[in-house]
GROMACS .gro file of C-alpha atoms in nm:
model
  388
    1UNK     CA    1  -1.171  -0.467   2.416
    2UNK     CA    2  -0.821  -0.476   2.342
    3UNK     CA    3  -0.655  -0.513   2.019
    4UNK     CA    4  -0.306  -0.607   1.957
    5UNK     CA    5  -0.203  -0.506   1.612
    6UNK     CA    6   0.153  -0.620   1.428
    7UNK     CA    7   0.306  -0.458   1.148
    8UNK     CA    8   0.618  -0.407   1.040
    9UNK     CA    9   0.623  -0.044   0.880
   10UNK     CA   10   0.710   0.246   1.107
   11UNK     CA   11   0.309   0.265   1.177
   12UNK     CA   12   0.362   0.673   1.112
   13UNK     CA   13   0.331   0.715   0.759
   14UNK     CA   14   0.086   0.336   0.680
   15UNK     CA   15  -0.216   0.547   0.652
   16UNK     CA   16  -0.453   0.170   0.663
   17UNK     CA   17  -0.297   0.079   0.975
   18UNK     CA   18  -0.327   0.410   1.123
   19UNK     CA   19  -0.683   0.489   1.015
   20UNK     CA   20  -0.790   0.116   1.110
   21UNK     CA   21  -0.672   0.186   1.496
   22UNK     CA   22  -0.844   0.528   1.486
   23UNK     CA   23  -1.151   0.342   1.388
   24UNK     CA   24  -1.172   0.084   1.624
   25UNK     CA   25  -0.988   0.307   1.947
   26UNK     CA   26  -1.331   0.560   1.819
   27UNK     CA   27  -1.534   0.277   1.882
   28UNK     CA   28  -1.434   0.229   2.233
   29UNK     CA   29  -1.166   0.029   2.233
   30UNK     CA   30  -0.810   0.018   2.326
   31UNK     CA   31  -0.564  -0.061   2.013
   32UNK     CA   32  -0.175  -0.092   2.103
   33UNK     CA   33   0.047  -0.106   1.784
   34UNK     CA   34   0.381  -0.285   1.773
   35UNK     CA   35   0.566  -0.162   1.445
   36UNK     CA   36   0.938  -0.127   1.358
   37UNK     CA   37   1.116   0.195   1.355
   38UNK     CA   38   0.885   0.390   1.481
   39UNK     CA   39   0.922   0.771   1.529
   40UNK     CA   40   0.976   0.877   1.899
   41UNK     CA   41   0.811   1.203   1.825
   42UNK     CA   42   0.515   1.080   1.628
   43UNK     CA   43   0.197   1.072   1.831
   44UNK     CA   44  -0.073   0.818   1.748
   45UNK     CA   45  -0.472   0.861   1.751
   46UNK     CA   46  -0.629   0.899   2.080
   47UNK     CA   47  -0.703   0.553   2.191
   48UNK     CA   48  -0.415   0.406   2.056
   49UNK     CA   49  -0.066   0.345   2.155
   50UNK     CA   50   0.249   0.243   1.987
   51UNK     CA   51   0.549   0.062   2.041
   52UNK     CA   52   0.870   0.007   1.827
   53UNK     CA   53   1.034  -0.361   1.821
   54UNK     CA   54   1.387  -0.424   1.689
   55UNK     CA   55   1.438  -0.531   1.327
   56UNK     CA   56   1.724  -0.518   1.165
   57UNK     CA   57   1.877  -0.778   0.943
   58UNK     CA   58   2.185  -0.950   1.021
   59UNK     CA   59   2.292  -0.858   0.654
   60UNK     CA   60   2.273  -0.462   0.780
   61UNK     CA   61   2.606  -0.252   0.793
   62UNK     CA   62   2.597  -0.014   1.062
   63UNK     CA   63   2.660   0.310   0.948
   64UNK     CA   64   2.568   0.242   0.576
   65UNK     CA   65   2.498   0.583   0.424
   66UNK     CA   66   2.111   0.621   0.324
   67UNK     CA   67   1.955   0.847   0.033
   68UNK     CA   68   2.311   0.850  -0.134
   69UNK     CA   69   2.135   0.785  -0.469
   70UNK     CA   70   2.481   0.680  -0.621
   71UNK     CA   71   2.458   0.353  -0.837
   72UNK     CA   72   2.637   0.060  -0.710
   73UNK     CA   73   2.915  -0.124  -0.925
   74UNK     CA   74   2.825  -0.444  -1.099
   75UNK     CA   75   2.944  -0.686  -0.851
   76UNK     CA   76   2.768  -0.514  -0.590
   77UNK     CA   77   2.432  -0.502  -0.784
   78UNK     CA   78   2.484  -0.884  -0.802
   79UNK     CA   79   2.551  -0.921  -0.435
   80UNK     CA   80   2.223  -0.715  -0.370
   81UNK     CA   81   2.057  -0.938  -0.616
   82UNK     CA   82   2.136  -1.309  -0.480
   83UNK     CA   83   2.138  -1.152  -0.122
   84UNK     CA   84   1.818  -0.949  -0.118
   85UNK     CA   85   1.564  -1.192  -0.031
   86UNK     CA   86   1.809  -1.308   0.270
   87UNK     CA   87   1.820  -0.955   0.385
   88UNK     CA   88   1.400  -0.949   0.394
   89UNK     CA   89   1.340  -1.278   0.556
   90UNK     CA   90   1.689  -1.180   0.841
   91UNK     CA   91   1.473  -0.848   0.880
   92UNK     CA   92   1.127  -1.006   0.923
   93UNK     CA   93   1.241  -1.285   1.171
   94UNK     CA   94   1.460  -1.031   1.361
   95UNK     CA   95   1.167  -0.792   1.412
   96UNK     CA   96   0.936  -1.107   1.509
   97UNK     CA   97   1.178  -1.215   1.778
   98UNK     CA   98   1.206  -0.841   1.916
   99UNK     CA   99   0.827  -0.800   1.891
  100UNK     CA  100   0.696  -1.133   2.094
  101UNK     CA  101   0.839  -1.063   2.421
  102UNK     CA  102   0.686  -0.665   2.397
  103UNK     CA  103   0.349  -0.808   2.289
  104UNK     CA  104   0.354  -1.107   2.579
  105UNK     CA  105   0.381  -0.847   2.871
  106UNK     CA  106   0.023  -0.681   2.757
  107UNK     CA  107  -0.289  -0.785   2.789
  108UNK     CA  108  -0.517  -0.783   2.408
  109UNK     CA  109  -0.821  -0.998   2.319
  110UNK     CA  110  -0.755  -0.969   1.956
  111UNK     CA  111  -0.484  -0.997   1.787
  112UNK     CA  112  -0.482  -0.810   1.428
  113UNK     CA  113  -0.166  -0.952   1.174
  114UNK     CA  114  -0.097  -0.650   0.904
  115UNK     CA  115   0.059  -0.880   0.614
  116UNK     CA  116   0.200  -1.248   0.540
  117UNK     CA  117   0.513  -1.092   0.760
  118UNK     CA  118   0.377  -1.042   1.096
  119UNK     CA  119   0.148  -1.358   1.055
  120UNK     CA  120   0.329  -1.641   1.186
  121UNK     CA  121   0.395  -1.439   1.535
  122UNK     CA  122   0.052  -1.340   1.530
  123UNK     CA  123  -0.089  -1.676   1.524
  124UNK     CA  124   0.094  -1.838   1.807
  125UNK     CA  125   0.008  -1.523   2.032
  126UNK     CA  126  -0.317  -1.564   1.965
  127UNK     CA  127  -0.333  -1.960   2.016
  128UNK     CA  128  -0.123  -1.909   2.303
  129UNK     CA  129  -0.413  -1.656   2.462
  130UNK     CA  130  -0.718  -1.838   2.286
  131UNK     CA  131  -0.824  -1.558   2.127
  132UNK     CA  132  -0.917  -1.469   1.788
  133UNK     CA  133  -0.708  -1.363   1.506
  134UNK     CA  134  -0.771  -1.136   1.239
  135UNK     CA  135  -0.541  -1.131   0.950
  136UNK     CA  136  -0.569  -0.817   0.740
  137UNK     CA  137  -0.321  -0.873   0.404
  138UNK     CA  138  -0.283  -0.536   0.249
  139UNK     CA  139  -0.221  -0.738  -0.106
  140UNK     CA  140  -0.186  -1.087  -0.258
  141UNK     CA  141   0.141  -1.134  -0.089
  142UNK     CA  142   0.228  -1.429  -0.323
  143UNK     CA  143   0.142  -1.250  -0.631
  144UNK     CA  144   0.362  -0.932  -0.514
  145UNK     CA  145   0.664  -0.780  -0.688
  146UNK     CA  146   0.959  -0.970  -0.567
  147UNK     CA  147   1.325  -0.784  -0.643
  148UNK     CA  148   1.641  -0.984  -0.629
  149UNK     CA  149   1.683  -1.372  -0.721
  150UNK     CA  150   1.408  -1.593  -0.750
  151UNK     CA  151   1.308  -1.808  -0.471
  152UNK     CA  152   1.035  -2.050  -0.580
  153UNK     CA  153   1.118  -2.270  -0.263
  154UNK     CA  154   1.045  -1.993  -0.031
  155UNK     CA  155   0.731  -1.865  -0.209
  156UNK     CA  156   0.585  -2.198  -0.205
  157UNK     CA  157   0.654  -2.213   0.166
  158UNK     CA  158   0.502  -1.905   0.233
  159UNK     CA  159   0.216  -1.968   0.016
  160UNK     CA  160   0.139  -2.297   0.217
  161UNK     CA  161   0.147  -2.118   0.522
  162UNK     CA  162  -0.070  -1.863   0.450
  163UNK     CA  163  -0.325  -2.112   0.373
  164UNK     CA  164  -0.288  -2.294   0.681
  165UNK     CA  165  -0.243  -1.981   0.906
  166UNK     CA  166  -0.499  -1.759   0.736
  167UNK     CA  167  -0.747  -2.024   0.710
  168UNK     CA  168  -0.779  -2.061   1.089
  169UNK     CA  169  -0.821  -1.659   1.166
  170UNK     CA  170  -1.119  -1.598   1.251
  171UNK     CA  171  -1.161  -1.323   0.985
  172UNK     CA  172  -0.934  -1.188   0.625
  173UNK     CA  173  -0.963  -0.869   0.571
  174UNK     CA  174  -0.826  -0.769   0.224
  175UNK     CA  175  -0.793  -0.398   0.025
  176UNK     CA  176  -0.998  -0.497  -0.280
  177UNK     CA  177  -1.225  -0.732  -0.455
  178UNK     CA  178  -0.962  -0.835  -0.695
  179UNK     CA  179  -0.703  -0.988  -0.422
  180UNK     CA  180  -1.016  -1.134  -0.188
  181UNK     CA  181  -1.184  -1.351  -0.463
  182UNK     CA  182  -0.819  -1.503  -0.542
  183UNK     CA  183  -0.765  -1.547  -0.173
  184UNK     CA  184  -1.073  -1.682  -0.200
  185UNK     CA  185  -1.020  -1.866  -0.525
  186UNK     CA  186  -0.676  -2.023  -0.386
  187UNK     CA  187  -0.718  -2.155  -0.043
  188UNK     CA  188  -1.116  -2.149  -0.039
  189UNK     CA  189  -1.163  -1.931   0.203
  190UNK     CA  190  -1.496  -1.775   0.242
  191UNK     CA  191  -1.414  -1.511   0.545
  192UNK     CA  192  -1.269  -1.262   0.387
  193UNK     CA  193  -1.434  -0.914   0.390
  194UNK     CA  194  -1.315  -0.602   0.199
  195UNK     CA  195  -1.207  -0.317   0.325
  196UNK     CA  196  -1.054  -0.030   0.102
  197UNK     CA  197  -0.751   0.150   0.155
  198UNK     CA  198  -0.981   0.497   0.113
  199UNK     CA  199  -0.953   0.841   0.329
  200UNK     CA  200  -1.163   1.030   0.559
  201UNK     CA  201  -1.364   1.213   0.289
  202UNK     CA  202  -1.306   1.659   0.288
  203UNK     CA  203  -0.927   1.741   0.287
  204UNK     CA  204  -0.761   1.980   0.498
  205UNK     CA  205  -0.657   2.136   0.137
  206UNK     CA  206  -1.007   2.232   0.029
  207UNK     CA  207  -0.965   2.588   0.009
  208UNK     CA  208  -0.687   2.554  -0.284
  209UNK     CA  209  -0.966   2.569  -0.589
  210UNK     CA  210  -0.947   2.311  -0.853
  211UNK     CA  211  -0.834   2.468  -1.200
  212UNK     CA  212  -1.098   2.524  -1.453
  213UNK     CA  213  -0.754   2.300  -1.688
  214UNK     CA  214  -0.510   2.115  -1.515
  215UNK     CA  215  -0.147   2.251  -1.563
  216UNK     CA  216   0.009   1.905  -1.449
  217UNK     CA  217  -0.039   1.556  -1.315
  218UNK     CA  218   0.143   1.439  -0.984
  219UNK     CA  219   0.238   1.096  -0.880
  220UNK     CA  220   0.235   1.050  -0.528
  221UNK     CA  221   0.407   0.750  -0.424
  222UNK     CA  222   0.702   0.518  -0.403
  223UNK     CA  223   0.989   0.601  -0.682
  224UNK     CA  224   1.079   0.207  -0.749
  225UNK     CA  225   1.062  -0.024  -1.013
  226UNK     CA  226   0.740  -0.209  -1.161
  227UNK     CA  227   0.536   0.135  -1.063
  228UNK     CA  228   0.578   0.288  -1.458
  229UNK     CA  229   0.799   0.560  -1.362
  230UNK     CA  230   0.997   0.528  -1.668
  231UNK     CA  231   0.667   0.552  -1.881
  232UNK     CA  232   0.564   0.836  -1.686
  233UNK     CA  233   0.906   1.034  -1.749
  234UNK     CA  234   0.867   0.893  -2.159
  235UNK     CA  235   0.534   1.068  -2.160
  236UNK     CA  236   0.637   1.397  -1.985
  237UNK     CA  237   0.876   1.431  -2.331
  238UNK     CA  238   0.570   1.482  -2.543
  239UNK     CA  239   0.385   1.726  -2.305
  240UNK     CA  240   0.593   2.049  -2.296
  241UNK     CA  241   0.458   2.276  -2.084
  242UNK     CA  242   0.287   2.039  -1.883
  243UNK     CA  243   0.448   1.983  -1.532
  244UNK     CA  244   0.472   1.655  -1.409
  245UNK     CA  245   0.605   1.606  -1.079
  246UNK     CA  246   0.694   1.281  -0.902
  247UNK     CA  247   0.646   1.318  -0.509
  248UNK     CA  248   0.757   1.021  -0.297
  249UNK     CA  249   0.998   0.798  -0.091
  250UNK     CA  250   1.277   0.657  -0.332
  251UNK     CA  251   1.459   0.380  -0.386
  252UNK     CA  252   1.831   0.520  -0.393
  253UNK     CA  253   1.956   0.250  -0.625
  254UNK     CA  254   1.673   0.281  -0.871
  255UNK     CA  255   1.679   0.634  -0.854
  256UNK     CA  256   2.052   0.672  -0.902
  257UNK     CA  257   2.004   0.500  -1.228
  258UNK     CA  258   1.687   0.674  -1.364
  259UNK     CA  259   1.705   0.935  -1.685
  260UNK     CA  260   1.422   1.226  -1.519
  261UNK     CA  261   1.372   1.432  -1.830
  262UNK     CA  262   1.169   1.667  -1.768
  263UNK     CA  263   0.982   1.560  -1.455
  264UNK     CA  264   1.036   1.665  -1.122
  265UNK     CA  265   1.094   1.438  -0.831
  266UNK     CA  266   1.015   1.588  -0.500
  267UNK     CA  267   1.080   1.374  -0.161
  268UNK     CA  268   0.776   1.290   0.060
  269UNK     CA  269   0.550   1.518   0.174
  270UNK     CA  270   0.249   1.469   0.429
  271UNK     CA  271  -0.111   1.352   0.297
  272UNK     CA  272  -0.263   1.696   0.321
  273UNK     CA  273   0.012   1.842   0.116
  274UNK     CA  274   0.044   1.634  -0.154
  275UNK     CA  275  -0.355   1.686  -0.140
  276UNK     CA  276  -0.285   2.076  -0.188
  277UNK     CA  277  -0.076   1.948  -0.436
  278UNK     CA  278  -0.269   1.719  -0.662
  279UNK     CA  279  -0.539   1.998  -0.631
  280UNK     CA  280  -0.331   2.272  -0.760
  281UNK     CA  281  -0.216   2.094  -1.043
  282UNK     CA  282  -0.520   1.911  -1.121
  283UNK     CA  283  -0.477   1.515  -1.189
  284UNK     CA  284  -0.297   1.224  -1.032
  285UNK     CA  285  -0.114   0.971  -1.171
  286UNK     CA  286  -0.253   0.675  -1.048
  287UNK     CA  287   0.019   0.380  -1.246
  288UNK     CA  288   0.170   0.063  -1.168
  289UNK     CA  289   0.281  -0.247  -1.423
  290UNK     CA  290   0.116  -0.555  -1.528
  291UNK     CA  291   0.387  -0.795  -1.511
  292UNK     CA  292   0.318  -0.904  -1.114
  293UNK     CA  293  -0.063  -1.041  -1.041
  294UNK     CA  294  -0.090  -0.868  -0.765
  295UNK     CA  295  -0.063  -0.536  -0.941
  296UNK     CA  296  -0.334  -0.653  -1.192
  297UNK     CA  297  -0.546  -0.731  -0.868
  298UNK     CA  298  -0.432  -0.421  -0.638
  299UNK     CA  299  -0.614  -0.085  -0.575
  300UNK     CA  300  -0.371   0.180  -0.513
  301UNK     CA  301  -0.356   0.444  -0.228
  302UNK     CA  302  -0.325   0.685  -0.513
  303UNK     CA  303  -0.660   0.609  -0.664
  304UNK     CA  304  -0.837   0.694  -0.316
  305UNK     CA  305  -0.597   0.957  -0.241
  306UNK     CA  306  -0.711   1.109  -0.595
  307UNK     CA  307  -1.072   1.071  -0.474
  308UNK     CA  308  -1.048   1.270  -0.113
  309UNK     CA  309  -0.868   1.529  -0.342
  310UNK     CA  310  -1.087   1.564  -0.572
  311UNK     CA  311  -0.927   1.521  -0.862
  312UNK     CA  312  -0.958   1.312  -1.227
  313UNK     CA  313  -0.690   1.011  -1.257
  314UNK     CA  314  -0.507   0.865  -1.527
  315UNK     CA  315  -0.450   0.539  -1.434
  316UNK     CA  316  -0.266   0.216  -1.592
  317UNK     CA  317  -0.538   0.018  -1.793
  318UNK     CA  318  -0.458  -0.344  -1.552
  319UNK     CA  319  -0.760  -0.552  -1.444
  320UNK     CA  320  -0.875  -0.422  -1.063
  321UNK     CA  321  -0.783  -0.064  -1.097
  322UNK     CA  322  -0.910  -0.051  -1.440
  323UNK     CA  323  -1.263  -0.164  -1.383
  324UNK     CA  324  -1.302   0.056  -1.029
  325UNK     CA  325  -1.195   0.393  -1.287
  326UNK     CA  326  -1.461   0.276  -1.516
  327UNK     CA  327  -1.715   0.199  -1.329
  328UNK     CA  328  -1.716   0.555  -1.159
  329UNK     CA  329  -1.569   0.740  -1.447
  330UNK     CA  330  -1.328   0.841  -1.256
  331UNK     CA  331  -1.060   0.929  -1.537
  332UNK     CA  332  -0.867   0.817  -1.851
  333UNK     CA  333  -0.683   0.478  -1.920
  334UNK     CA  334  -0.364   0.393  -2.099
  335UNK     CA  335  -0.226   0.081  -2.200
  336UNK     CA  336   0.089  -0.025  -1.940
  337UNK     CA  337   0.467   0.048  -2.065
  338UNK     CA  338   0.342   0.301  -2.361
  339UNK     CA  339   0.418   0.620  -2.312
  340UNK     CA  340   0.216   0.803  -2.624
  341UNK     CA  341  -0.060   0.642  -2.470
  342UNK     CA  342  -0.013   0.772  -2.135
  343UNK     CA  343   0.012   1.102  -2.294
  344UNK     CA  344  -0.294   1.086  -2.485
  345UNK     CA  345  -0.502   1.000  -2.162
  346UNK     CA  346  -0.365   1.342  -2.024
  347UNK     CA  347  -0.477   1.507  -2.330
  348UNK     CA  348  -0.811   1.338  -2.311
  349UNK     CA  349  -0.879   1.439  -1.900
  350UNK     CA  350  -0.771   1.792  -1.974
  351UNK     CA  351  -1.048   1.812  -2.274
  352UNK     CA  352  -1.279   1.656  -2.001
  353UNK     CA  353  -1.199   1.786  -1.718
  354UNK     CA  354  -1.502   1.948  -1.569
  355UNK     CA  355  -1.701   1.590  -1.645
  356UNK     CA  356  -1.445   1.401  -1.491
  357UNK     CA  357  -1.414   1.577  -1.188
  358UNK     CA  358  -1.769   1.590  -1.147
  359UNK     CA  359  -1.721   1.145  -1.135
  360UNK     CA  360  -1.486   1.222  -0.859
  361UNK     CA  361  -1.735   1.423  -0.637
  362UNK     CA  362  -2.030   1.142  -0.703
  363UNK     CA  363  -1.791   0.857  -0.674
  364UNK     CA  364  -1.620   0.953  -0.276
  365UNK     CA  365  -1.906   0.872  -0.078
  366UNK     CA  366  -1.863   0.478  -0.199
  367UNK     CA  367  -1.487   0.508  -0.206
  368UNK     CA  368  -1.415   0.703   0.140
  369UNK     CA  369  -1.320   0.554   0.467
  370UNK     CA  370  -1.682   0.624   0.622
  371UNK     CA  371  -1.777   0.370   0.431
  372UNK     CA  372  -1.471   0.095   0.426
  373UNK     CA  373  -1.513   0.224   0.850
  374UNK     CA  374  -1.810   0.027   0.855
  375UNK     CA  375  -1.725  -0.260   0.692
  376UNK     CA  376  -1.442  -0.272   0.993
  377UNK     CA  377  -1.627  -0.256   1.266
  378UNK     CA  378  -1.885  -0.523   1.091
  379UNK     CA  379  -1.594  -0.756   1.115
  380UNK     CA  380  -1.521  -0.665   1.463
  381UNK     CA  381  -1.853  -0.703   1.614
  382UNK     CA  382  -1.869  -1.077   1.460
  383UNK     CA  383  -1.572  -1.198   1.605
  384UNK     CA  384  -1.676  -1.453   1.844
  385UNK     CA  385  -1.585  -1.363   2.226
  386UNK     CA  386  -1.603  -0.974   2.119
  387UNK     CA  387  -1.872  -0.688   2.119
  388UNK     CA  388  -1.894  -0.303   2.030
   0.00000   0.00000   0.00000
């Protein structure tokens, strides 16, 4: 079979979309990729091919410097603000009309949507070839953070069309149990299946021993607003001697405007890395806020990333992510936006270290991708038209 996916990331470093082709291209089939901006010298899974579609937003200057981290003035942090969601929406459509004609000219009997973004396209190509659609939403895209003005009129637009569009796919796929029973709760929807955004259990890092006490905590993941960083940097104050490092893509403009203290902010490194990482220093950081629902419904790469590492969490005390770290006892829990909190769930998963990790190593075989793998291909072999 072949299976068109859409997304608009560079495909390289989204770990779901990448492990999701792997899974299905190791099942037999053929999975071709269309992405934005993707790296000429990256090379996919065997099985799977890639492709890299146009994108860029009309409100784009050519030859804008990138990584700068200098703040902007006041009138241009007010020009970003009312202009921002026109930028997205320019960017989406722009990719959309530079991806149809590329996915037209190949041949797919599936056609797999990543996110609300790549939906709309992926609906008409797959009415267009009467096949069936799968629409994998990697969060509650109308609960997500939105930066920049408010735009109730759009998100009410969107939020119409997603019901409409999602509701004739022939499967949802979703990251958690929080965001599919509002999906299903919202549109009434009762095709949605769950499938985590875990790792491959083992890490490529195993042979860098766990500490008998951690010496720090890492956070692995985007430096942005609404992800705690500010708490995180608080709670680093009352922990001398305790290294916390911050390891990630950043936003410049956030960053430019962020007091570090103490912690240290590292750019992106590669998954088995930061796993080398998080197991030399002993915890993750696994935080985001509670003001957007979709954070109090998400499940973090971090927290799974934590788990094929093999290391305790502390992790924000919000609804989804909350009850998965309880449930497994897979770390401590502080209370979002308070910083002596946070630092008295570090205190606590250094006193219990050797429990906690021991969670970790029963909790991975429910919370690795041989597991979520399976719940894939379950989806796969009951679309209708389809076999593995």
């Amino acid at each position: 079979m072949n299976v068109l996916m859409l997304v608009i990331t560079s495909v390289a470093t989204d770990t779901r979309v990448v492990r999701e082709a792997a899974t299905l291209a190791g099942a037999g089939h053929h999975v071709h990729v269309i992405g934005r901006g993707v790296p000429a010298d990256w090379t996919p899974p065997p099985g799977v091919t890639v492709s890299s579609a146009g994108g860029a937003s009309v409100f784009a200057r050519a030859g804008a410097p990138v990584g700068t981290g200098r703040p902007l003035p006041p009138h241009l942090r007010a020009a970003r603000w009312a202009l921002l969601p026109r930028h997205r929406a320019s960017a989406f459509a722009a990719w959309a009309r530079a991806a149809q004609p590329d996915a037209e000219a190949r041949d797919f009997d599936v056609v797999h949507a990543h996110d609300f973004n790549t939906l709309r396209l992926a609906a008409d190509l797959a009415d267009r070839r009467g096949v069936p659609l799968v629409y994998d939403t990697h969060e509650l895209w109308s609960g997500r953070p939105r930066v920049g003005r408010p735009t109730p009129v759009l998100a009410a637009r969107e939020a119409r069309l997603e019901a409409e569009l999602g509701g004739r796919a022939a499967a949802v796929v979703t990251v958690g149990e929080g965001v599919a029973d509002a999906l299903r709760d919202r549109y009434g929807w009762q095709h949605v299946t769950v499938v985590q955004n875990t790792f491959p259990s083992g890490t490529a890092a195993a042979s860098v021993p766990l500490p008998e006490r951690p010496s720090g905590a890492v956070y692995a993941g985007r430096i942005a607003p609404y992800r705690e960083i500010e708490t995180i940097v608080a709670a680093a104050r009352e922990l001398p001697g305790f290294g916390v490092t911050l390891v990630g893509p950043s936003d410049d403009t956030y960053l430019a405007a962020l007091d570090r203290g103490p912690a240290e902010i590292r750019a992106a490194l590669p998954v088995d890395d930061v796993d080398a990482l998080l197991r030399g220093t002993g915890l993750a950081l696994v935080t985001h806020s509670d003001r957007w629902e979709n954070h109090r419904l998400a499940m973090p790469n971090k927290l799974f990333h934590a788990v094929r590492a093999g290391v305790p969490v502390i992790a924000t005390d919000v609804q989804e992510l909350a009850r998965v770290v309880r449930r497994h006892g897979l770390g401590t829990l502080y209370r979002p936006g308070d910083a002596a909190s946070l630092a008295a769930a570090i205190r606590e998963a250094r006193d219990r270290y050797p429990e906690l990790a021991g969670n970790v190593r029963k909790a991975e075989p429910l919370l690795s991708w041989e597991h979520d793998a399976r719940a894939l291909l379950g989806v796969y072999a009951a679309l209708p038209g389809t076999s593995l």
